Amino acid sequence: MEFLRSEHSDENMLFWQACKELKAEQRKAAIAEKTKQIYLDYISILSPKEVSIDATVRDTINSNMAMPTADIFDEAQAQIYALMHRDSYPRFLNSAIYQSLLQSLNAGNASQS
C-alpha cells in the first residue's frame, strides 16, 4: 500500500479489497449499501479515487446498479487485478521499498542462522 500510495494508485488496491469484502457479505441490505459506496468511491466518474476500467464494464455496472448483487464488480475487479499485475507489481519489485524489505528479511535470516 505504501508503494501504491507513493505512485498515486492506491485506489486500485482499495477497490480490489472493497470488492473482496462485498463478496463476503450475505445480507441484501448490506450488499446494496456497500455496492453504492464502492460505486461512489471508485466507479463514478466524479470520484477522486476513480479506478481505470473500460467503458463496457462501466456501462454494465451502471445498468446493474438498480438491482446490485455481491458480484456486480467482478469484471472491474478482474481488470484492476490485471492492471496491478502487469503494471504496479513489476514496478514494486524494482522499487526502493521492496529492496529495503528484502534487505531487512535477509538480515533477519542471517542473524537467526
Short mmCIF file of C-alpha atoms in Angstrom, two decimals:
data_model
loop_
_atom_site.label_atom_id
_atom_site.label_comp_id
_atom_site.label_asym_id
_atom_site.label_seq_id
_atom_site.Cartn_x
_atom_site.Cartn_y
_atom_site.Cartn_z
CA MET A 1 0.00 0.00 0.00
CA GLU A 2 2.85 2.36 0.80
CA PHE A 3 4.27 1.83 -2.66
CA LEU A 4 0.90 2.29 -4.35
CA ARG A 5 0.32 5.47 -2.35
CA SER A 6 3.69 6.78 -3.48
CA GLU A 7 2.62 6.13 -7.08
CA HIS A 8 -0.83 7.67 -6.59
CA SER A 9 -2.52 4.40 -7.47
CA ASP A 10 -3.61 3.06 -4.08
CA GLU A 11 -7.23 3.32 -5.22
CA ASN A 12 -6.67 0.12 -7.20
CA MET A 13 -5.86 -1.95 -4.12
CA LEU A 14 -8.54 -0.23 -2.05
CA PHE A 15 -11.14 -1.01 -4.75
CA TRP A 16 -9.97 -4.63 -5.02
CA GLN A 17 -10.19 -5.07 -1.24
CA ALA A 18 -13.64 -3.44 -1.08
CA CYS A 19 -14.87 -5.88 -3.75
CA LYS A 20 -13.47 -8.81 -1.79
CA GLU A 21 -15.30 -7.64 1.34
CA LEU A 22 -18.51 -7.17 -0.65
CA LYS A 23 -18.39 -10.78 -1.87
CA ALA A 24 -18.28 -11.98 1.73
CA GLU A 25 -21.48 -10.10 2.60
CA GLN A 26 -24.68 -12.13 2.84
CA ARG A 27 -27.32 -9.56 3.83
CA LYS A 28 -29.11 -7.91 0.89
CA ALA A 29 -29.37 -4.53 2.61
CA ALA A 30 -25.65 -4.53 3.38
CA ILE A 31 -24.84 -5.59 -0.18
CA ALA A 32 -26.90 -2.69 -1.54
CA GLU A 33 -25.22 -0.20 0.80
CA LYS A 34 -21.68 -1.46 0.16
CA THR A 35 -22.30 -1.57 -3.58
CA LYS A 36 -23.45 2.05 -3.55
CA GLN A 37 -20.40 3.11 -1.52
CA ILE A 38 -17.97 1.25 -3.78
CA TYR A 39 -19.64 2.81 -6.81
CA LEU A 40 -19.38 6.32 -5.36
CA ASP A 41 -15.80 5.80 -4.19
CA TYR A 42 -14.29 4.04 -7.22
CA ILE A 43 -16.57 3.74 -10.25
CA SER A 44 -18.30 7.11 -10.53
CA ILE A 45 -16.58 9.45 -12.95
CA LEU A 46 -16.95 12.12 -10.24
CA SER A 47 -14.92 10.14 -7.72
CA PRO A 48 -11.44 11.41 -6.84
CA LYS A 49 -10.45 7.72 -6.41
CA GLU A 50 -11.90 6.54 -9.72
CA VAL A 51 -10.32 3.34 -11.00
CA SER A 52 -9.42 2.85 -14.63
CA ILE A 53 -11.84 0.35 -16.17
CA ASP A 54 -13.08 0.12 -19.72
CA ALA A 55 -16.33 1.75 -20.82
CA THR A 56 -18.12 -1.54 -21.46
CA VAL A 57 -17.55 -2.74 -17.88
CA ARG A 58 -18.53 0.68 -16.51
CA ASP A 59 -21.74 0.61 -18.57
CA THR A 60 -22.58 -2.89 -17.32
CA ILE A 61 -22.10 -1.78 -13.72
CA ASN A 62 -24.26 1.30 -14.32
CA SER A 63 -27.01 -0.91 -15.77
CA ASN A 64 -26.90 -3.29 -12.81
CA MET A 65 -26.87 -0.70 -10.03
CA ALA A 66 -30.69 -0.78 -9.74
CA MET A 67 -30.51 -4.43 -8.55
CA PRO A 68 -26.96 -4.86 -7.19
CA THR A 69 -25.50 -8.22 -6.26
CA ALA A 70 -22.28 -9.11 -4.46
CA ASP A 71 -20.64 -9.90 -7.80
CA ILE A 72 -21.56 -6.68 -9.62
CA PHE A 73 -17.94 -5.53 -9.71
CA ASP A 74 -16.34 -8.86 -10.72
CA GLU A 75 -15.29 -7.75 -14.21
CA ALA A 76 -13.96 -4.44 -12.93
CA GLN A 77 -12.12 -6.19 -10.12
CA ALA A 78 -10.53 -8.55 -12.65
CA GLN A 79 -9.44 -5.62 -14.82
CA ILE A 80 -7.89 -3.84 -11.84
CA TYR A 81 -6.11 -7.01 -10.76
CA ALA A 82 -4.69 -7.42 -14.28
CA LEU A 83 -3.61 -3.77 -14.30
CA MET A 84 -1.82 -4.13 -10.97
CA HIS A 85 -0.27 -7.44 -12.06
CA ARG A 86 1.21 -6.12 -15.29
CA ASP A 87 1.93 -2.53 -14.21
CA SER A 88 2.19 -1.81 -10.48
CA TYR A 89 3.63 -5.13 -9.30
CA PRO A 90 6.68 -5.16 -11.61
CA ARG A 91 7.44 -1.57 -10.60
CA PHE A 92 7.06 -2.55 -6.94
CA LEU A 93 9.62 -5.33 -7.38
CA ASN A 94 12.10 -2.72 -8.65
CA SER A 95 11.23 -0.13 -6.01
CA ALA A 96 13.37 1.02 -3.10
CA ILE A 97 10.57 -0.03 -0.74
CA TYR A 98 10.77 -3.65 -1.91
CA GLN A 99 14.57 -3.69 -1.98
CA SER A 100 14.63 -2.39 1.60
CA LEU A 101 12.17 -5.09 2.66
CA LEU A 102 14.33 -7.77 1.05
CA GLN A 103 17.44 -6.47 2.83
CA SER A 104 15.61 -6.47 6.17
CA LEU A 105 14.41 -10.04 5.65
CA ASN A 106 17.85 -11.21 4.55
CA ALA A 107 19.48 -9.54 7.54
CA GLY A 108 16.90 -11.15 9.86
CA ASN A 109 17.51 -14.58 8.33
CA ALA A 110 21.28 -14.17 8.59
CA SER A 111 21.09 -13.25 12.28
CA GLN A 112 18.96 -16.30 13.02
CA SER A 113 21.49 -18.66 11.48
#
